[in-house]
Amino acid sequence: LTDLAWIDAALTSARPQALSALLRYFRDLDTAEEAYQDACLKALTAWPRNGPPRDPAAWLIFVGRNVAIDAKRRAAKQQTLPDEDQLSDLSDIESDVVASLDAADYRDDILRLLFVCCHPELPATQQVALALRIVSGLSVAQIARAFLISEAAMEQRITRAKRRVSAAGAPFETPTAVERSERLAAVAAMLYLVFNEGYSANSCDASARAALCDEAIRLARLLLQLFPSEPEIMGLTALMLLQRARAEARFNPDGEMVLLENQNRALWSRDKIAEGLALLDKAIRHQVRGPYQIQAAIAALHARAQSFVDTDWAQIELLYASLEHMQPSPVVTLNRAVAVSKARGAAPALVMIEPLAQRLDGYFHFHGVRGTLLMQLARHGEARAAFNRAIALANSPAEAMHIRAQLDKLQEAAGGQ
Amino acid sequence: MLYAFLCYNNEAAVMSWSKTEDDVVMARLSEVREKLRRQGKLGPSLRLMPTTAATTLIKEKDLVLDGPYAETKEALLGFYIIDCANLEDALGVARELSAANPGGAYEIRPVRLFNDDQLPQASAV
């Protein structure tokens, strides 16, 4: 790696810890961000000259804090700090800062920084944008590209979100055990939103969005380092790794989405699958079930199947049933119905989903699944109507194309009769 | 003499490498490995999964902890590569080893990448 690439990786990985400590210190997001930016600028000149510091986060916290205080003093025309040349030689001072960075403290610091982004009043898209801006340090332009909107619109969205967050005030007192676990749950949900924002990208060349998946995994690993015994954080990380493992197979060379059943499993990332399975294994040992672990277990069954026909649908049906029990939702029932149709046929699956018609009427997948089940039961007229409804609700050209292919199959079946 | 080379680095920073950056480093490493292989000097080499995938068995207390072995008082004295079905199986093996040699801990860390280069018989100890 070149100097710059090394520094970039060090700054990126130190950011959550450094920024969250500065946030605790200044108790103001804007001041903390400015201090962090200034520290990064100094790092860019000091690190190539003096070599990388032993603990980049501690260096950034120390320098960021002092630069910001210095700026305040300067504003008050008071005595200033020594200049940058002396500042860059931190080896002694740095070790004091490291010593004072109690592990338990910075754990809550980072959790707080992440938690600030999942304020319940913020809509999901704002939470994701804010986390990418504040925690990951992506530029507004990068985030705008990922969301496929203009930079100005994204700037506005982030500014609005920040205003709301600072009006709400960040929680600076040390969290109780209950608060800590509530924060963890909120942060986990937000990380999965970040992941899905990337995962729902509709073509493989949307690399700006795909990068969000990797970012979510990186932050989940960080969270797991801080809270190593949380089975649901293990489950979430496993879930994201197992889904991300399929990335290369999800789109064909023309950029069209390939359904799970048609994916070339040789393209799945064995590394990510192995890590996901290892984490799921660790989680299960705790014997505390949770929605992320169950979803990861479902993804693991897909990952373990040599081919689509080898998939253990009966087990997947059971897992969806316990997910449904834990988090009742029509979408989960729909997924269970898909597993039922594979394990036991289309008829019982159709019976399961008919009661969902009203609640899922505006949902693309409902009509897609219903059409497929009706087609399998040779109820072609109804199948065509369901597919037409699905096409109208498709969220992307790839989804529409998939349904059109189903309609073509219907046409062929009709022609063959 | 056989030497083990234990690789240490800032994990968070390495985990922040992009795929391209990671590939560049791995490609450069494979050149070095190739040279050593040609010289008949290369034994098995491997890359571990992140520390988040690790589990630690504190032997005398039979205590299983999530995460890597974090104490610094003890030194790394050796390691095994063992094919296990899953974590439960691996913990069973660790307990068996522990009964034979109590004291200290085993960090059980899945291996991400394993190059099973074999040393020529003559150079083995």
PDB file of N, CA, C and O in Angstrom, chain A residues 302-332:
ATOM      1  N   HIS A 302     -29.321 -21.888   2.918  1.00  0.00           N
ATOM      2  CA  HIS A 302     -29.115 -21.640   1.484  1.00  0.00           C
ATOM      3  C   HIS A 302     -27.635 -21.795   1.139  1.00  0.00           C
ATOM      4  O   HIS A 302     -27.281 -22.391   0.131  1.00  0.00           O
ATOM      5  N   ALA A 303     -26.781 -21.225   2.009  1.00  0.00           N
ATOM      6  CA  ALA A 303     -25.339 -21.254   1.730  1.00  0.00           C
ATOM      7  C   ALA A 303     -24.805 -22.686   1.735  1.00  0.00           C
ATOM      8  O   ALA A 303     -23.888 -23.018   0.985  1.00  0.00           O
ATOM      9  N   ARG A 304     -25.383 -23.537   2.575  1.00  0.00           N
ATOM     10  CA  ARG A 304     -24.892 -24.910   2.694  1.00  0.00           C
ATOM     11  C   ARG A 304     -25.395 -25.812   1.571  1.00  0.00           C
ATOM     12  O   ARG A 304     -24.803 -26.855   1.308  1.00  0.00           O
ATOM     13  N   ALA A 305     -26.516 -25.423   0.949  1.00  0.00           N
ATOM     14  CA  ALA A 305     -27.093 -26.285  -0.092  1.00  0.00           C
ATOM     15  C   ALA A 305     -26.202 -26.276  -1.337  1.00  0.00           C
ATOM     16  O   ALA A 305     -25.805 -25.208  -1.809  1.00  0.00           O
ATOM     17  N   GLN A 306     -25.885 -27.470  -1.834  1.00  0.00           N
ATOM     18  CA  GLN A 306     -25.048 -27.574  -3.024  1.00  0.00           C
ATOM     19  C   GLN A 306     -25.743 -26.957  -4.233  1.00  0.00           C
ATOM     20  O   GLN A 306     -25.115 -26.379  -5.099  1.00  0.00           O
ATOM     21  N   SER A 307     -27.070 -27.119  -4.294  1.00  0.00           N
ATOM     22  CA  SER A 307     -27.838 -26.549  -5.402  1.00  0.00           C
ATOM     23  C   SER A 307     -29.202 -26.156  -4.854  1.00  0.00           C
ATOM     24  O   SER A 307     -29.548 -26.517  -3.728  1.00  0.00           O
ATOM     25  N   PHE A 308     -29.959 -25.454  -5.670  1.00  0.00           N
ATOM     26  CA  PHE A 308     -31.268 -24.980  -5.219  1.00  0.00           C
ATOM     27  C   PHE A 308     -32.160 -26.150  -4.813  1.00  0.00           C
ATOM     28  O   PHE A 308     -32.852 -26.095  -3.802  1.00  0.00           O
ATOM     29  N   VAL A 309     -32.122 -27.249  -5.596  1.00  0.00           N
ATOM     30  CA  VAL A 309     -33.004 -28.389  -5.274  1.00  0.00           C
ATOM     31  C   VAL A 309     -32.581 -29.086  -3.984  1.00  0.00           C
ATOM     32  O   VAL A 309     -33.393 -29.749  -3.345  1.00  0.00           O
ATOM     33  N   ASP A 310     -31.297 -28.924  -3.606  1.00  0.00           N
ATOM     34  CA  ASP A 310     -30.825 -29.557  -2.366  1.00  0.00           C
ATOM     35  C   ASP A 310     -31.220 -28.779  -1.111  1.00  0.00           C
ATOM     36  O   ASP A 310     -30.930 -29.198   0.004  1.00  0.00           O
ATOM     37  N   THR A 311     -31.835 -27.593  -1.307  1.00  0.00           N
ATOM     38  CA  THR A 311     -32.151 -26.737  -0.160  1.00  0.00           C
ATOM     39  C   THR A 311     -33.091 -27.448   0.816  1.00  0.00           C
ATOM     40  O   THR A 311     -34.042 -28.101   0.402  1.00  0.00           O
ATOM     41  N   ASP A 312     -32.794 -27.302   2.105  1.00  0.00           N
ATOM     42  CA  ASP A 312     -33.596 -27.941   3.153  1.00  0.00           C
ATOM     43  C   ASP A 312     -34.814 -27.061   3.458  1.00  0.00           C
ATOM     44  O   ASP A 312     -34.844 -26.329   4.450  1.00  0.00           O
ATOM     45  N   TRP A 313     -35.822 -27.136   2.576  1.00  0.00           N
ATOM     46  CA  TRP A 313     -36.986 -26.244   2.695  1.00  0.00           C
ATOM     47  C   TRP A 313     -37.794 -26.513   3.955  1.00  0.00           C
ATOM     48  O   TRP A 313     -38.389 -25.606   4.523  1.00  0.00           O
ATOM     49  N   ALA A 314     -37.823 -27.772   4.375  1.00  0.00           N
ATOM     50  CA  ALA A 314     -38.592 -28.097   5.583  1.00  0.00           C
ATOM     51  C   ALA A 314     -38.025 -27.345   6.784  1.00  0.00           C
ATOM     52  O   ALA A 314     -38.752 -26.761   7.591  1.00  0.00           O
ATOM     53  N   GLN A 315     -36.690 -27.330   6.879  1.00  0.00           N
ATOM     54  CA  GLN A 315     -36.024 -26.616   7.974  1.00  0.00           C
ATOM     55  C   GLN A 315     -36.250 -25.106   7.847  1.00  0.00           C
ATOM     56  O   GLN A 315     -36.475 -24.410   8.828  1.00  0.00           O
ATOM     57  N   ILE A 316     -36.192 -24.618   6.607  1.00  0.00           N
ATOM     58  CA  ILE A 316     -36.410 -23.184   6.375  1.00  0.00           C
ATOM     59  C   ILE A 316     -37.834 -22.804   6.780  1.00  0.00           C
ATOM     60  O   ILE A 316     -38.062 -21.755   7.392  1.00  0.00           O
ATOM     61  N   GLU A 317     -38.779 -23.694   6.477  1.00  0.00           N
ATOM     62  CA  GLU A 317     -40.173 -23.430   6.871  1.00  0.00           C
ATOM     63  C   GLU A 317     -40.268 -23.298   8.398  1.00  0.00           C
ATOM     64  O   GLU A 317     -40.898 -22.371   8.911  1.00  0.00           O
ATOM     65  N   LEU A 318     -39.601 -24.205   9.114  1.00  0.00           N
ATOM     66  CA  LEU A 318     -39.628 -24.159  10.583  1.00  0.00           C
ATOM     67  C   LEU A 318     -39.018 -22.859  11.103  1.00  0.00           C
ATOM     68  O   LEU A 318     -39.528 -22.236  12.036  1.00  0.00           O
ATOM     69  N   LEU A 319     -37.908 -22.458  10.480  1.00  0.00           N
ATOM     70  CA  LEU A 319     -37.240 -21.231  10.927  1.00  0.00           C
ATOM     71  C   LEU A 319     -38.126 -20.011  10.679  1.00  0.00           C
ATOM     72  O   LEU A 319     -38.223 -19.123  11.534  1.00  0.00           O
ATOM     73  N   TYR A 320     -38.777 -19.977   9.510  1.00  0.00           N
ATOM     74  CA  TYR A 320     -39.693 -18.859   9.256  1.00  0.00           C
ATOM     75  C   TYR A 320     -40.857 -18.880  10.239  1.00  0.00           C
ATOM     76  O   TYR A 320     -41.353 -17.833  10.661  1.00  0.00           O
ATOM     77  N   ALA A 321     -41.293 -20.084  10.614  1.00  0.00           N
ATOM     78  CA  ALA A 321     -42.389 -20.177  11.576  1.00  0.00           C
ATOM     79  C   ALA A 321     -41.969 -19.583  12.915  1.00  0.00           C
ATOM     80  O   ALA A 321     -42.738 -18.849  13.547  1.00  0.00           O
ATOM     81  N   SER A 322     -40.723 -19.836  13.345  1.00  0.00           N
ATOM     82  CA  SER A 322     -40.334 -19.256  14.634  1.00  0.00           C
ATOM     83  C   SER A 322     -40.060 -17.764  14.507  1.00  0.00           C
ATOM     84  O   SER A 322     -40.270 -17.008  15.449  1.00  0.00           O
ATOM     85  N   LEU A 323     -39.626 -17.333  13.313  1.00  0.00           N
ATOM     86  CA  LEU A 323     -39.469 -15.886  13.087  1.00  0.00           C
ATOM     87  C   LEU A 323     -40.838 -15.202  13.133  1.00  0.00           C
ATOM     88  O   LEU A 323     -41.005 -14.128  13.716  1.00  0.00           O
ATOM     89  N   GLU A 324     -41.813 -15.862  12.541  1.00  0.00           N
ATOM     90  CA  GLU A 324     -43.182 -15.344  12.514  1.00  0.00           C
ATOM     91  C   GLU A 324     -43.730 -15.216  13.940  1.00  0.00           C
ATOM     92  O   GLU A 324     -44.392 -14.253  14.292  1.00  0.00           O
ATOM     93  N   HIS A 325     -43.393 -16.210  14.748  1.00  0.00           N
ATOM     94  CA  HIS A 325     -43.833 -16.233  16.130  1.00  0.00           C
ATOM     95  C   HIS A 325     -43.209 -15.062  16.909  1.00  0.00           C
ATOM     96  O   HIS A 325     -43.839 -14.423  17.738  1.00  0.00           O
ATOM     97  N   MET A 326     -41.930 -14.805  16.601  1.00  0.00           N
ATOM     98  CA  MET A 326     -41.176 -13.781  17.319  1.00  0.00           C
ATOM     99  C   MET A 326     -41.518 -12.379  16.829  1.00  0.00           C
ATOM    100  O   MET A 326     -41.609 -11.438  17.597  1.00  0.00           O
ATOM    101  N   GLN A 327     -41.636 -12.254  15.514  1.00  0.00           N
ATOM    102  CA  GLN A 327     -41.897 -10.955  14.877  1.00  0.00           C
ATOM    103  C   GLN A 327     -42.999 -11.115  13.848  1.00  0.00           C
ATOM    104  O   GLN A 327     -42.722 -11.171  12.653  1.00  0.00           O
ATOM    105  N   PRO A 328     -44.258 -11.205  14.304  1.00  0.00           N
ATOM    106  CA  PRO A 328     -45.321 -11.449  13.334  1.00  0.00           C
ATOM    107  C   PRO A 328     -45.365 -10.334  12.294  1.00  0.00           C
ATOM    108  O   PRO A 328     -45.348  -9.156  12.651  1.00  0.00           O
ATOM    109  N   SER A 329     -45.371 -10.709  11.030  1.00  0.00           N
ATOM    110  CA  SER A 329     -45.488  -9.722   9.957  1.00  0.00           C
ATOM    111  C   SER A 329     -45.939 -10.452   8.697  1.00  0.00           C
ATOM    112  O   SER A 329     -45.549 -11.599   8.470  1.00  0.00           O
ATOM    113  N   PRO A 330     -46.783  -9.798   7.904  1.00  0.00           N
ATOM    114  CA  PRO A 330     -47.267 -10.465   6.688  1.00  0.00           C
ATOM    115  C   PRO A 330     -46.129 -10.841   5.741  1.00  0.00           C
ATOM    116  O   PRO A 330     -46.222 -11.838   5.026  1.00  0.00           O
ATOM    117  N   VAL A 331     -45.050 -10.046   5.748  1.00  0.00           N
ATOM    118  CA  VAL A 331     -43.938 -10.350   4.842  1.00  0.00           C
ATOM    119  C   VAL A 331     -43.253 -11.650   5.265  1.00  0.00           C
ATOM    120  O   VAL A 331     -42.865 -12.467   4.426  1.00  0.00           O
ATOM    121  N   VAL A 332     -43.123 -11.861   6.587  1.00  0.00           N
ATOM    122  CA  VAL A 332     -42.519 -13.104   7.071  1.00  0.00           C
ATOM    123  C   VAL A 332     -43.419 -14.292   6.704  1.00  0.00           C
ATOM    124  O   VAL A 332     -42.950 -15.333   6.257  1.00  0.00           O
TER     125      VAL A 332
END
